[in-house]
Every structure is written in C-alpha cells, then in structure tokens.
C-alpha cells in the first residue's frame, strides 16, 4: 500500500526529532560529564591545597604521626582513594589508602613528574607542601571517578527514557497535526478518485484552507470546471455525431419518402432470407410490386401528391402483410416484398390477393378520388431460384407478365417469362431506331355502321415490322413503350400519320370517314398533350371533327381529375372521345354520365362469349342499353362471326369493328375495302337480318 503523505511527514518529523534529541542529549551529556569531572578535579585540588596547609607543620617537623593522622581524616571522603606525603627523597612521610586490597590499589601508581592527571576512572593532584622544585615535599591525592561515571550513566539512561517518552508524544502529536494538514489533500484525492471512476466532472473539492492546498483545491476545481464544460460540449458533439451517423445510416438504408427500407437494405435482407430459407428448407418468396400508371398521377397532380400516394401504398402493403414480412421501396413506383417461412404455396396466394385488393382501394389525393392499382410478380426460393439476384429478376419478369395480362393482377414466375423479359429488353433498346428506320407502320381497321350501311371510320393501330423478329404485336411493344417513355414519341407519330391519312382519304372523296387513334395513359400525363394534338391537327390540316381519341376505360377510371379536364378541353375543340375496352374498368353509371366521352367501345372479352354464355350476352345487352340511354354511340369490337353480329344488333348495337368485317389493313387497302363494302352492304345487311 502506498504511504500517505501524513505518515511520510510523521516519519520525517520523527527522524528529525530523534536526530535532534540524540545530538542535543549527547552534547548536554558530554558537557555534563566534562563539567562534573572538572568540578570533581577542582574540588580535589582545593582539598589538596587545604590538606597541604594542614600538613605543612608536620612536614616541617617530620612528624609522620601527625601527618598520618591528618591523612586519615580523608576516610570521610570516599572518593579519595589514596593520599601520600612524598618527601624529596621519594619516601612517604605518611600515606593513606581507602582500600587495602591490591586490586583496589592497582591504579594508584602515580607519576610525580606527571603531576596532576585526569583518567577515565580516576584523577589525581600533586600539591607542594614545603620547598620547591625537586627539593619539595608534595602531597599526592588520587580520587576515584567511578561514582561520578555511574551517576553520569544513570543520567544518560534517564535522559534516553525521557527522550523516548518525548518522541512518542511528539509522534502522536505529529501524526495528529500532519493529519490536520493533509486532510484537505485527502479530500482532494478522494474527489479525484471519484471523478476518475465515475467520470463525474460536476464534482467539486472543498476549499478548506487558504494555503497552497487551498490553492491546489481551487485550481483543481477550476480544472474540473473546464473539463466539465469540455465534457458537456464533447458529449453534445458526440450525441450530434451519433445522431448524424444514425441519420446517415437511416438515409443509406431507408427511403426518405415512404420511410420503408430501401433497395440496399432489401438486397442485404434478401441474401439473409435466401440463406436462411435454404438452410432450414423453408420456402420463401420475393414479390415485385409495380404501381400501374403511377406516372400519370405524379405528372397530373405533382410530385407532392405522388409522394403521398407512395406513402399510402407503403402503409397499405405493410398493413396487409404478416409481422415478419418485409416491404421495401426499390425506387420510383417499385416495391419489393420478402415473404419468409411459407408453409406451402397456398399460403402465398391469398396474401398477394389481399395486397392487390388493398392497393385498389380508392384514395383521396389533392381533393380528387384516385384509384391506383398494382401489378405483382412472385418468385419462390428454392422452387424458382436459389440465389437473391435471380430471384429478384424472376419476380420482376413475373411482374411484367402481370402487367402484360392487363395489370392490377399478379403472376407467379415461369420459365417462359425469362424469354419474355429478354424480349422486352430487346424491344426497348431497338424501338427508337426502329421508328427512325421506318419499321413502324399504321394499319387501319374499318368500323361499320350497319344502320347506315357505311364504313364510318377506321381505328389506327400501330404495327412493327422488325427485320429479325418479324411482326411484333402492339400487345407486346405498347406496354414496353409505355414503361420506357417511348410511347409519347410513338403516339405522336401514329397520330400524325393517321391525321395525314384521313386528310388524304377525304381528298379522295371518303368524306364520311373518321379516324380513331389510341392514346396511352403516359401521353395523357403530359400537360401539353392537348396542345400537341392541336399542333398536329394544324400541321396536317386535319379537321378536329375527323379525329377520335380512344382511351381505355380503366385509365379514365383510375386517373380522373386532370386527365378528364384534358379530355374535356379536347372535346370542346371538336375531337370525339371514345371509351375503349368498355366493361373492363368498372365505371359506374354516375361516373359515365360525367365522362367527356361520346362513344363506348364494348370490349372484345364480352363479345367473345355472347353466343354461348347467356350472362355475357345479358351483360353486353345491358352495356349497350346503358350507352343508348346515355345517348352515347355504342360500338362492339372484336366481332368475329355473323352470330355475334345478329345478337348484338338485337341488343341494340349498330356499330361494329372486328375480323368478321375486316382485319386491320395497310392504308392503301382501306379505300378498296370501303368501295367493296358499300357495293355489298345491302346483301350483308340482308344476311344479318334474315
Ligand atoms: P384496342 O385499342 O382495343 O384495339 C383493338 C385490338 O383488337 C387490335 O389489336 C385489333 O387488331 C384487335 N381486333 C379487332 N378486331 C378483332 C377481332 O375480330 N378478333 C381479334 N382477335 N382481335 C381483333 P392490336 O392491333 O393487336 O392492338 C392491340 C392493342 O394495342 C390495342 O387495343 C391498343 O390498345 C394498343 N395499340 C395499338 N396501336 C396503338 C397505338 O398506336 N397507340 C396506343 N396507345 N395503343 C395502341
Ligand atoms: Mg383501341
Ligand atoms: Mg379495345
């Protein structure tokens, strides 16, 4: 254990005190010893002088008896061990010995020539009694110093004992006093230890004295104050850094709009889920969700509304899933979902259907009721693929298949989809060049009014003659063009071609003919669409009355608001609006009444079965009646047989488009068809009515 300052100080004090006492004692003892001996010697000399005086007459008269009697008086002085009156001849006139034993007299030999002497145990004096020089009679006295020495020893021992007692007392006193001095230091030390252990920089030392320790405590407190300030700012800086780091982490892994995990997080989790699925033998699935026609909403109502829509979609997807499932936003209108621990495939189907249902719920955005939908592709691990990248790619391909199958639905991946998705990529990359290279052509499918027996119009349908892939159906390339944004360019080109063509037919005398052009939702999304249409009409010198624009019912239903305003504007300019694929978009009668359309085109899917399916006939009849009641022109498309025409006429429909009358054909063949049809229409009508 480390020694305390108090104990160190006490030790120092003790050593100093011991040394001081020792030397002081030693000096005083030596002095006392020397002094006592000197006094004893002086007394002996005085005694010798007095005795010499008393012996003077005895010496004068050589009276040895008197001399002896005088010397014997020395027995009263126990220290005097020997005395003798020595004649000049060296003989003793008289002598005295305190102790007769030879041992007692051993040191009594005296050297007269030496005179007075001072030894350790004895001292002696030589005093002349009579005469001088060598003829002098002298008194010799030797006294013992033993008693004195003993006394001195006793005094030294007593002094030592007293010194020890003093030292002990001094030690106690020192240790008390040094405690008093070092207590502030101890307090300071304990504060320092507390601060060190707890990192508590709010702690302060007590300033109890105004000496150096007090100054030290004040300095220590000032240092703690500075540390506390530094520590507080350090902590807040660290907090701020931590917060920023968390924010950065969040930004790196979470999407700012929907607050859902982002693409990076998704890829990390997907790897883990696939590995876990493979390790445990559990099936897991990746769902690729893409919103249908999101771009239109984004462009029509602005990005703010688009963001709200994405947030709603994120919330709906999350709420429709199980606790452990993960929804991520990959970007744009694409979401991905990881479904783990699927017991069997039947568990997935209701889950996805619930997602589609949830997405299709109407929502109110910017004071408009909007219906959005989503297309979902699903790929399973390990059934479809056993690595994350392929799994996601397959789910993506399945999603495109769902889109191609009319959107607002889902598809599970199958191998054919790989070639389809490869084909999609090929088409996407070659479309622009294809249009520039003249690989696209517009075909026209005649539209017949059996009431007047006339070809009243044609529908312009794009065709792509690919140099290697051959004829590519618009069912394939239109969705691709819509996705990659090429549809605007293609749509404009078709519109321009159709307008030029109709002007030519009018010039050729077919003045009753109208041309219907399909408009994609992506085209409607552009605020300047109406202006572009008007520009093309002006550029081609085509009257607005000859033009009809076909918009599919589902698009109109889902993207009301601005799209409708746009169509209203176009209709007011004289362009007719036609609702394409009617029956597939579930518009209500109330909505239909307010739509800026003057024509309904009943979808082929209803017409297909009317000869065999009574409910399809009933539905088609109801739709025709509805159109007639609302004073809209009703046309059925996809009519392929005489039976269908007969039933549709009975249901009240007079206008037809379908292979039964004509397939879409190049522009050059249209005039011939019209001519032949007008010549034969009476017979055709007769065949139908009979
Ligand atoms: P749609 O607008 O409903 O066009 C009618 C489709 O039905 C055309 O297919 C037409 O050839 C086909 N059709 C007509 N009568 C019959 C029939 O009796 N039987 C059968 N089986 N089919 C018949 P097509 O030309 O393949 O076009 C498919 C779709 O592609 C069109 O459906 C339209 O939505 C879209 N489309 C075609 N060209 C364009 C275009 O220039 N722009 C846009 N936005 N879409 C286009
Ligand atoms: Mg159409
Ligand atoms: Mg159609």
XYZ file of C-alpha atoms and ligand atoms in Angstrom:
738
model
C 0.000 0.000 0.000
C 1.271 3.438 -0.845
C 2.329 5.513 2.143
C 0.169 8.535 2.891
C 1.683 11.966 2.980
C 0.720 12.165 6.665
C 2.728 9.051 7.519
C 5.634 10.281 5.421
C 5.556 13.635 7.146
C 5.391 11.948 10.562
C 8.360 9.804 9.680
C 10.348 12.819 8.600
C 9.357 14.656 11.751
C 10.275 11.606 13.784
C 13.680 11.180 12.194
C 14.405 14.863 12.645
C 13.232 14.744 16.276
C 15.300 11.634 17.010
C 18.371 13.207 15.497
C 17.815 16.496 17.278
C 17.147 14.828 20.598
C 20.062 12.486 20.170
C 22.571 15.162 19.391
C 21.141 17.534 21.965
C 21.217 14.767 24.587
C 24.685 13.711 23.550
C 26.085 17.237 23.667
C 24.435 18.001 27.006
C 25.555 14.661 28.411
C 29.134 15.203 27.273
C 29.059 18.683 28.630
C 27.674 17.496 31.982
C 30.255 14.719 32.113
C 33.104 17.037 31.376
C 31.786 19.656 33.796
C 31.305 17.139 36.618
C 34.836 15.807 36.150
C 36.258 19.328 36.087
C 34.324 20.206 39.237
C 35.457 16.938 40.895
C 39.065 17.712 39.947
C 38.825 21.284 41.171
C 37.317 20.036 44.459
C 40.164 17.547 44.775
C 42.718 20.320 44.122
C 41.013 22.552 46.717
C 41.009 19.670 49.129
C 44.715 19.038 48.401
C 45.559 22.725 48.947
C 43.696 22.682 52.290
C 45.272 19.434 53.334
C 48.746 20.607 52.296
C 48.241 23.613 54.589
C 47.349 21.282 57.474
C 50.395 19.110 56.730
C 52.867 21.954 56.482
C 53.897 21.830 60.234
C 54.028 18.016 60.198
C 56.390 18.139 57.246
C 58.435 20.899 58.813
C 58.860 18.827 61.917
C 58.896 15.458 60.085
C 56.062 14.483 62.303
C 54.860 11.411 60.436
C 52.277 10.535 63.109
C 50.567 13.876 62.747
C 50.868 13.665 59.014
C 49.295 10.187 59.150
C 46.515 11.430 61.423
C 45.808 14.292 59.056
C 45.686 11.977 56.062
C 43.417 9.515 57.856
C 40.811 12.236 58.033
C 40.303 11.552 54.320
C 38.270 8.472 55.129
C 35.294 10.838 55.290
C 35.794 11.408 51.559
C 35.043 8.031 49.993
C 36.042 9.215 46.537
C 39.643 9.815 47.674
C 41.230 6.506 47.214
C 44.811 7.373 48.118
C 46.885 10.179 49.514
C 50.548 10.368 50.416
C 53.081 12.883 51.650
C 56.106 12.296 49.485
C 59.436 13.571 50.703
C 62.020 14.925 48.176
C 63.798 11.582 48.581
C 60.716 9.800 47.240
C 59.859 8.239 50.549
C 56.429 8.627 52.059
C 56.190 10.629 55.258
C 52.642 9.346 55.583
C 50.161 7.657 53.262
C 46.501 6.802 53.126
C 44.758 4.083 51.213
C 40.951 3.832 51.189
C 41.103 0.216 50.077
C 43.969 -2.079 51.143
C 43.383 -4.703 48.541
C 45.978 -4.928 45.769
C 43.234 -4.688 43.155
C 41.949 -1.550 44.767
C 45.418 -0.004 44.691
C 46.339 -1.079 41.170
C 45.708 2.315 39.664
C 47.184 4.325 42.496
C 50.646 4.394 40.996
C 51.405 7.951 40.431
C 53.947 9.578 38.378
C 55.108 12.544 40.314
C 56.763 14.008 37.307
C 53.436 13.821 35.508
C 51.743 15.912 38.193
C 48.019 16.352 38.058
C 46.192 13.851 35.896
C 42.708 13.051 34.711
C 41.939 9.461 33.635
C 38.632 7.704 32.934
C 38.268 6.012 36.256
C 40.390 8.295 38.471
C 42.160 11.622 38.773
C 44.903 12.911 40.896
C 46.631 16.064 42.052
C 50.146 16.752 43.304
C 50.371 19.691 45.709
C 53.634 21.047 47.110
C 53.660 21.283 50.892
C 57.098 22.713 51.522
C 60.112 23.531 49.430
C 60.180 23.842 45.674
C 61.412 22.011 42.595
C 62.971 18.671 43.200
C 63.536 19.516 46.897
C 59.870 19.934 47.554
C 57.771 17.744 49.783
C 54.486 17.045 47.985
C 51.057 15.841 48.783
C 49.716 13.347 46.270
C 45.974 12.666 46.156
C 44.210 10.220 43.897
C 40.407 10.095 43.781
C 38.084 7.657 42.067
C 35.719 8.820 39.323
C 33.628 5.643 39.374
C 30.774 7.129 41.309
C 30.693 10.100 39.003
C 30.760 7.835 35.990
C 27.877 5.751 37.352
C 25.864 8.857 38.009
C 26.546 10.048 34.513
C 25.429 6.705 33.116
C 22.245 6.842 35.124
C 21.616 10.386 33.946
C 22.186 9.264 30.346
C 19.740 6.387 30.742
C 17.163 8.628 32.349
C 17.694 11.158 29.559
C 17.183 8.395 26.991
C 13.996 7.259 28.653
C 12.680 10.815 28.779
C 13.683 11.295 25.138
C 11.736 8.166 24.174
C 8.652 9.384 26.015
C 9.011 12.782 24.391
C 9.424 11.148 20.994
C 6.321 9.030 21.477
C 4.313 12.052 22.455
C 5.803 14.001 19.599
C 4.933 11.162 17.226
C 1.327 11.196 18.353
C 1.189 14.931 18.124
C 2.881 14.979 14.732
C 0.602 12.408 13.283
C -2.429 14.339 14.526
C -1.149 17.619 13.271
C 0.012 16.286 9.961
C -3.476 14.737 9.509
C -4.876 18.168 10.033
C -2.570 19.480 7.341
C -3.094 16.635 4.923
C -6.883 16.210 5.350
C -7.646 18.713 2.534
C -5.226 16.761 0.364
C -7.010 13.509 1.199
C -10.339 15.099 0.353
C -8.877 16.304 -2.926
C -7.592 12.824 -3.633
C -10.953 11.227 -2.923
C -12.668 13.756 -5.232
C -10.078 12.974 -7.882
C -10.729 9.217 -7.496
C -14.478 9.737 -7.686
C -14.099 11.833 -10.850
C -11.752 9.268 -12.337
C -14.065 6.335 -11.565
C -17.414 7.892 -12.351
C -16.345 10.489 -14.894
C -18.411 12.891 -12.822
C -16.988 16.268 -13.737
C -19.674 18.065 -11.757
C -17.957 17.070 -8.530
C -16.010 19.844 -6.675
C -13.376 19.731 -3.979
C -13.964 21.608 -0.711
C -11.615 24.554 -0.232
C -10.906 24.392 3.493
C -7.664 26.295 3.819
C -6.139 29.330 2.229
C -2.674 27.849 1.923
C -1.118 26.039 -1.017
C -3.530 23.113 -0.598
C -6.445 25.532 -0.735
C -4.926 26.978 -3.871
C -4.484 23.475 -5.224
C -8.166 22.689 -4.489
C -9.239 25.875 -6.222
C -7.038 25.034 -9.201
C -8.417 21.507 -9.206
C -11.974 22.844 -9.156
C -11.183 25.241 -11.978
C -9.718 22.344 -13.929
C -12.845 20.257 -13.236
C -14.982 23.185 -14.377
C -13.047 23.371 -17.633
C -13.271 19.605 -18.010
C -16.996 19.705 -17.312
C -17.532 22.349 -19.988
C -15.365 20.408 -22.393
C -17.058 17.182 -21.474
C -20.524 18.658 -21.935
C -19.623 20.043 -25.336
C -17.880 16.760 -26.182
C -20.936 14.770 -25.140
C -23.269 17.013 -27.113
C -20.868 16.840 -30.062
C -20.756 13.059 -29.770
C -24.549 12.961 -29.465
C -24.808 15.137 -32.528
C -22.352 12.898 -34.392
C -24.208 9.804 -33.271
C -27.476 11.332 -34.374
C -25.950 12.272 -37.721
C -24.465 8.825 -38.090
C -27.847 7.299 -37.337
C -29.426 9.686 -39.782
C -26.863 8.755 -42.424
C -27.396 5.073 -41.709
C -31.097 5.626 -41.957
C -30.715 7.532 -45.192
C -28.443 4.827 -46.529
C -30.894 2.085 -45.673
C -34.290 3.732 -45.659
C -36.295 5.541 -48.234
C -36.902 9.189 -47.387
C -40.412 9.334 -48.848
C -42.066 6.183 -47.530
C -39.676 5.538 -44.605
C -39.550 1.951 -45.782
C -36.241 0.109 -46.127
C -34.605 0.931 -49.435
C -33.004 -1.070 -52.219
C -29.686 -1.571 -50.370
C -31.381 -2.776 -47.232
C -33.558 -5.038 -49.343
C -30.585 -6.678 -51.063
C -28.895 -7.298 -47.707
C -32.034 -8.790 -46.207
C -32.765 -10.840 -49.300
C -29.350 -12.507 -49.064
C -30.006 -13.390 -45.426
C -33.544 -14.637 -46.123
C -32.417 -16.816 -49.033
C -29.588 -18.303 -46.971
C -31.949 -18.898 -44.064
C -34.587 -20.450 -46.336
C -32.054 -22.782 -47.911
C -30.594 -23.744 -44.539
C -33.943 -24.509 -42.925
C -35.659 -25.923 -46.000
C -38.432 -23.332 -45.688
C -39.897 -21.770 -48.790
C -39.577 -18.014 -49.129
C -40.855 -15.683 -51.815
C -39.940 -12.366 -53.358
C -42.766 -10.197 -54.615
C -42.075 -7.410 -57.082
C -44.801 -4.772 -56.916
C -45.139 -2.075 -59.563
C -47.869 0.526 -59.473
C -49.964 0.823 -62.605
C -49.932 4.252 -64.209
C -48.260 5.944 -61.287
C -46.522 8.319 -63.670
C -49.829 9.788 -64.716
C -50.756 10.663 -61.150
C -47.318 12.041 -60.466
C -47.372 14.192 -63.582
C -51.007 15.226 -63.213
C -51.078 16.195 -59.555
C -47.442 16.941 -58.906
C -44.697 15.170 -57.028
C -46.058 16.075 -53.633
C -49.245 14.136 -54.310
C -47.188 11.341 -55.871
C -45.183 11.147 -52.634
C -48.345 10.928 -50.536
C -49.580 8.177 -52.815
C -46.330 6.237 -52.390
C -46.560 6.629 -48.621
C -50.127 5.334 -48.673
C -49.102 2.406 -50.838
C -46.203 1.615 -48.462
C -48.573 1.712 -45.480
C -51.156 -0.433 -47.233
C -48.631 -3.056 -48.248
C -47.180 -3.163 -44.748
C -50.564 -3.475 -43.070
C -51.644 -6.292 -45.383
C -48.630 -8.461 -44.554
C -47.681 -10.723 -41.690
C -45.461 -9.500 -38.862
C -42.168 -10.940 -40.142
C -42.593 -9.958 -43.790
C -40.558 -7.097 -45.182
C -41.692 -4.353 -47.557
C -39.072 -2.196 -49.276
C -39.233 0.572 -51.813
C -36.795 -0.174 -54.588
C -37.299 3.199 -56.241
C -39.901 5.038 -58.316
C -43.158 3.130 -58.071
C -41.453 -0.202 -57.471
C -41.755 -2.057 -54.187
C -40.392 -5.432 -53.209
C -41.597 -7.785 -50.532
C -39.877 -10.694 -48.817
C -42.205 -13.397 -47.543
C -40.380 -15.803 -45.275
C -41.358 -19.168 -43.844
C -44.152 -20.035 -46.243
C -45.693 -23.296 -45.135
C -46.963 -24.004 -48.634
C -47.795 -22.125 -51.792
C -51.487 -21.844 -50.981
C -50.456 -19.517 -48.148
C -48.999 -17.026 -50.617
C -51.956 -16.635 -52.968
C -54.465 -15.101 -50.505
C -51.683 -12.882 -49.195
C -50.960 -11.445 -52.643
C -54.631 -11.119 -53.465
C -55.063 -9.169 -50.266
C -52.210 -6.883 -51.363
C -53.840 -6.270 -54.741
C -57.170 -5.571 -53.071
C -55.586 -3.181 -50.603
C -53.829 -1.298 -53.383
C -57.033 -0.976 -55.393
C -58.890 0.799 -52.563
C -59.802 4.320 -53.706
C -57.974 7.139 -52.003
C -58.398 10.865 -51.845
C -55.492 12.904 -53.081
C -55.473 16.646 -53.538
C -59.279 16.701 -53.372
C -59.575 14.041 -56.037
C -60.677 10.472 -55.657
C -57.961 8.360 -57.208
C -57.916 4.648 -57.801
C -54.496 3.126 -58.117
C -53.629 -0.469 -58.744
C -50.545 -2.594 -58.710
C -49.124 -5.483 -60.687
C -47.262 -8.103 -58.714
C -44.776 -10.748 -59.764
C -43.797 -13.566 -57.424
C -40.750 -15.831 -57.464
C -40.098 -18.551 -54.927
C -36.967 -19.891 -53.337
C -35.878 -22.647 -53.803
C -38.584 -23.659 -56.343
C -37.836 -20.914 -58.924
C -34.326 -19.831 -58.000
C -31.919 -20.242 -55.135
C -29.926 -17.034 -55.314
C -31.054 -13.496 -54.478
C -30.236 -11.843 -57.823
C -32.051 -14.403 -59.957
C -34.963 -14.485 -57.573
C -35.458 -10.741 -57.877
C -35.026 -10.836 -61.643
C -37.631 -13.584 -61.923
C -40.075 -11.708 -59.678
C -39.537 -8.680 -61.935
C -40.220 -10.770 -65.053
C -43.378 -12.166 -63.423
C -44.477 -8.613 -62.599
C -44.123 -7.660 -66.280
C -46.182 -10.686 -67.191
C -48.875 -9.453 -64.789
C -48.729 -6.038 -66.473
C -48.999 -7.600 -69.899
C -52.024 -9.544 -68.709
C -53.949 -6.371 -68.060
C -52.335 -5.003 -64.868
C -53.970 -4.954 -61.414
C -53.164 -8.626 -61.094
C -50.338 -10.977 -60.132
C -48.358 -13.732 -61.775
C -46.027 -16.345 -60.454
C -42.801 -16.752 -62.355
C -42.470 -19.413 -65.023
C -39.570 -20.107 -67.347
C -41.292 -18.629 -70.418
C -41.135 -15.275 -68.710
C -37.348 -15.219 -68.968
C -37.516 -15.096 -72.748
C -40.297 -12.533 -72.497
C -38.251 -10.298 -70.281
C -35.237 -10.698 -72.563
C -37.529 -9.832 -75.444
C -38.720 -6.767 -73.540
C -35.152 -5.575 -73.204
C -34.515 -6.165 -76.903
C -37.682 -4.299 -77.863
C -36.912 -1.438 -75.531
C -33.419 -0.968 -76.902
C -34.471 -1.153 -80.558
C -37.706 0.854 -80.591
C -36.292 4.312 -81.235
C -34.038 3.115 -84.027
C -36.916 1.069 -85.424
C -39.164 4.122 -85.683
C -36.394 6.175 -87.272
C -35.662 3.329 -89.715
C -39.309 3.165 -90.859
C -40.009 -0.246 -89.315
C -43.279 1.021 -87.883
C -46.467 1.289 -89.884
C -50.038 2.244 -89.107
C -52.740 -0.197 -90.066
C -56.376 0.764 -90.091
C -59.298 -1.405 -89.053
C -62.623 -0.361 -90.523
C -65.583 0.431 -88.284
C -69.019 -0.337 -89.687
C -72.416 1.216 -89.007
C -74.960 -1.354 -90.098
C -77.830 1.116 -89.664
C -76.464 3.333 -92.427
C -74.564 0.517 -94.148
C -71.414 2.605 -94.175
C -67.800 2.363 -93.133
C -67.936 5.237 -90.670
C -64.362 5.167 -89.548
C -61.106 3.341 -89.056
C -59.029 2.639 -85.960
C -55.356 3.386 -86.376
C -53.286 0.528 -84.978
C -49.511 0.588 -84.834
C -47.509 -2.247 -86.394
C -43.822 -3.019 -86.018
C -42.146 -4.961 -88.817
C -38.949 -5.997 -87.094
C -36.184 -7.031 -89.528
C -35.254 -10.088 -87.454
C -38.166 -10.758 -85.126
C -40.808 -10.243 -87.815
C -44.206 -8.793 -86.929
C -44.357 -7.668 -83.332
C -47.815 -7.241 -81.823
C -48.697 -3.926 -80.165
C -49.828 -6.058 -77.209
C -46.112 -6.666 -76.726
C -44.468 -3.410 -77.694
C -47.029 -0.851 -76.406
C -46.523 -1.780 -72.702
C -42.746 -1.667 -73.248
C -43.033 1.738 -74.928
C -45.222 2.919 -72.060
C -42.702 1.783 -69.495
C -39.676 3.307 -71.118
C -41.441 6.539 -72.057
C -41.121 5.983 -75.811
C -44.913 5.914 -76.100
C -45.085 9.723 -76.369
C -42.937 9.732 -79.469
C -44.660 6.691 -80.952
C -48.135 8.018 -80.097
C -47.364 11.335 -81.759
C -46.074 9.573 -84.824
C -49.242 7.407 -85.081
C -51.443 10.477 -84.560
C -49.592 12.455 -87.224
C -49.715 9.518 -89.668
C -53.443 8.987 -89.001
C -54.259 12.672 -89.462
C -52.278 12.865 -92.713
C -54.009 9.720 -93.898
C -57.536 10.872 -93.100
C -56.936 14.127 -94.921
C -55.887 12.122 -97.985
C -58.986 9.895 -97.797
C -61.166 12.980 -97.506
C -59.477 14.441 -100.533
C -60.099 11.139 -102.285
C -63.827 11.521 -101.584
C -64.325 9.428 -98.461
C -65.633 12.390 -96.537
C -67.713 10.439 -94.036
C -64.601 8.680 -92.684
C -63.227 9.337 -89.183
C -60.007 8.031 -87.735
C -59.710 6.713 -84.176
C -56.301 6.895 -82.535
C -55.419 5.106 -79.303
C -53.996 7.279 -76.541
C -51.879 5.855 -73.790
C -52.069 6.906 -70.197
C -48.468 8.111 -70.379
C -49.419 10.552 -73.126
C -52.280 11.918 -71.054
C -49.894 12.510 -68.215
C -48.312 15.384 -70.083
C -49.887 18.746 -69.502
C -49.055 19.784 -73.074
C -50.766 16.769 -74.643
C -53.810 18.811 -75.811
C -51.528 21.450 -77.302
C -49.569 18.743 -79.172
C -52.760 17.252 -80.600
C -53.892 20.670 -81.786
C -50.467 21.315 -83.307
C -50.597 18.036 -85.259
C -54.108 18.822 -86.486
C -52.936 22.207 -87.649
C -49.771 20.826 -89.179
C -51.615 18.145 -91.163
C -54.563 20.416 -91.959
C -56.852 17.831 -90.440
C -60.180 18.933 -89.022
C -60.721 18.077 -85.368
C -64.083 16.555 -86.332
C -62.382 13.730 -88.251
C -60.402 12.651 -85.216
C -61.447 10.379 -82.403
C -59.239 9.567 -79.447
C -59.592 6.180 -77.742
C -58.786 5.972 -74.063
C -59.258 2.743 -72.169
C -61.937 2.750 -69.513
C -59.648 1.660 -66.682
C -57.302 4.553 -67.365
C -60.170 7.003 -67.218
C -61.491 5.461 -64.046
C -58.194 5.414 -62.197
C -56.872 8.725 -63.299
C -59.809 11.061 -63.116
C -59.063 14.659 -62.283
C -56.745 16.341 -64.694
C -56.976 13.615 -67.336
C -60.696 14.293 -67.546
C -60.134 18.042 -67.685
C -57.727 17.462 -70.549
C -60.206 15.335 -72.461
C -62.860 17.948 -71.825
C -60.670 20.571 -73.441
C -60.028 18.329 -76.459
C -63.706 17.507 -76.788
C -64.537 21.178 -76.768
C -62.141 21.584 -79.686
C -64.321 19.166 -81.659
C -62.375 15.946 -81.152
C -64.516 12.950 -80.213
C -63.596 10.871 -77.222
C -64.167 7.176 -77.182
C -64.043 4.885 -74.154
C -62.017 1.856 -75.236
C -62.321 -1.637 -73.769
C -65.573 -0.629 -72.083
C -66.712 -3.065 -69.395
C -63.252 -3.783 -68.069
C -62.877 -0.632 -65.986
C -65.984 -0.935 -63.851
C -67.223 2.627 -64.285
C -70.436 3.420 -62.501
C -73.394 4.977 -64.240
C -72.843 8.225 -62.337
C -69.201 8.390 -63.461
C -70.123 7.554 -67.028
C -72.654 10.359 -67.150
C -69.948 12.901 -66.330
C -67.277 11.500 -68.622
C -66.250 13.674 -71.577
C -66.850 10.779 -73.998
C -69.319 10.340 -76.821
C -68.638 6.712 -77.659
C -68.351 3.391 -75.857
C -66.364 0.533 -77.344
C -67.547 -2.651 -75.671
C -64.548 -4.866 -75.027
C -63.952 -7.947 -77.105
C -63.891 -10.154 -73.989
C -67.693 -9.690 -73.590
C -68.402 -10.183 -77.271
C -66.359 -13.399 -77.478
C -68.800 -15.490 -75.469
C -72.180 -13.964 -76.195
C -73.203 -16.831 -78.462
C -72.519 -19.437 -75.788
C -72.667 -17.621 -72.470
C -76.063 -16.202 -71.507
C -74.696 -13.948 -68.789
C -72.120 -12.417 -71.174
C -74.991 -11.709 -73.580
C -77.002 -10.197 -70.731
C -74.100 -8.027 -69.625
C -73.342 -6.906 -73.173
C -77.035 -6.134 -73.776
C -77.111 -4.125 -70.525
C -73.997 -2.194 -71.540
C -75.443 -1.417 -74.966
C -78.682 -0.217 -73.359
C -76.731 1.894 -70.908
C -74.826 3.565 -73.743
C -78.018 4.172 -75.693
C -79.800 5.641 -72.653
C -76.879 7.983 -72.036
C -77.058 8.946 -75.693
C -73.588 7.601 -76.427
C -72.616 5.871 -79.618
C -72.069 2.177 -78.844
C -69.627 0.068 -80.808
C -68.666 -3.545 -80.176
C -65.130 -4.598 -81.016
C -63.662 -7.985 -81.714
C -66.710 -9.162 -83.619
C -65.724 -12.339 -85.450
C -68.920 -14.083 -86.501
C -72.294 -13.500 -88.058
C -73.992 -14.947 -84.955
C -72.333 -12.332 -82.799
C -73.423 -9.537 -85.161
C -77.011 -10.820 -85.127
C -77.188 -10.994 -81.322
C -75.517 -7.585 -80.929
C -77.942 -5.964 -83.373
C -80.847 -7.461 -81.473
C -79.326 -5.983 -78.316
C -79.409 -2.558 -79.970
C -75.842 -2.168 -81.252
C -75.323 -0.991 -84.842
C -71.634 -0.190 -84.926
C -69.048 -2.914 -85.240
C -65.354 -3.454 -85.515
C -63.935 -6.903 -85.941
C -62.432 -9.547 -88.144
C -65.902 -10.526 -89.315
C -65.937 -7.327 -91.352
C -62.257 -6.565 -91.712
C -58.893 -7.056 -90.106
C -56.585 -4.063 -89.586
C -55.048 -3.327 -93.002
C -52.477 -1.058 -94.596
C -53.811 2.373 -95.546
C -53.718 1.575 -99.285
C -56.276 -1.225 -98.890
C -58.831 0.814 -96.954
C -60.324 2.634 -99.956
C -60.850 -0.642 -101.825
C -62.497 -2.153 -98.774
C -64.863 0.809 -98.439
C -65.785 0.576 -102.101
C -66.478 -3.155 -101.937
C -68.380 -2.792 -98.679
C -70.670 -0.056 -99.962
C -71.456 -2.148 -103.024
C -72.244 -5.241 -100.948
C -73.670 -3.813 -97.779
C -77.293 -4.436 -98.756
C -76.588 -8.124 -99.135
C -74.566 -8.182 -95.925
C -77.410 -6.475 -94.050
C -79.907 -8.868 -95.566
C -77.811 -11.832 -94.391
C -77.798 -10.418 -90.916
C -81.489 -9.635 -90.643
C -82.641 -12.979 -92.087
P -57.512 -1.888 -78.939
O -57.407 -0.410 -78.986
O -58.607 -2.453 -78.136
O -57.519 -2.363 -80.393
C -58.214 -3.394 -80.814
C -57.415 -4.611 -80.901
O -58.247 -5.707 -81.201
C -56.429 -4.545 -82.069
O -55.353 -5.341 -81.727
C -57.139 -5.271 -83.154
O -56.297 -5.804 -84.158
C -57.810 -6.347 -82.350
N -59.048 -6.847 -83.073
C -60.002 -6.149 -83.742
N -60.963 -6.976 -84.177
C -60.633 -8.212 -83.734
C -61.276 -9.488 -83.884
O -62.340 -9.677 -84.518
N -60.667 -10.543 -83.288
C -59.468 -10.384 -82.612
N -58.930 -11.451 -82.056
N -58.845 -9.199 -82.457
C -59.424 -8.112 -83.025
P -53.953 -4.873 -81.979
O -53.767 -4.127 -83.207
O -53.076 -6.037 -81.716
O -53.771 -3.805 -80.812
C -53.785 -4.192 -79.517
C -53.873 -3.040 -78.635
O -52.681 -2.288 -78.712
C -54.965 -2.065 -78.960
O -56.147 -2.491 -78.404
C -54.457 -0.820 -78.348
O -54.832 -0.760 -77.006
C -52.988 -0.967 -78.483
N -52.474 -0.155 -79.582
C -52.327 -0.477 -80.891
N -51.800 0.571 -81.545
C -51.655 1.551 -80.670
C -51.160 2.878 -80.739
O -50.796 3.417 -81.806
N -51.130 3.615 -79.575
C -51.564 3.083 -78.406
N -51.528 3.819 -77.330
N -52.034 1.842 -78.301
C -52.071 1.093 -79.424
Mg -58.499 0.904 -79.449
Mg -60.156 -2.154 -77.416
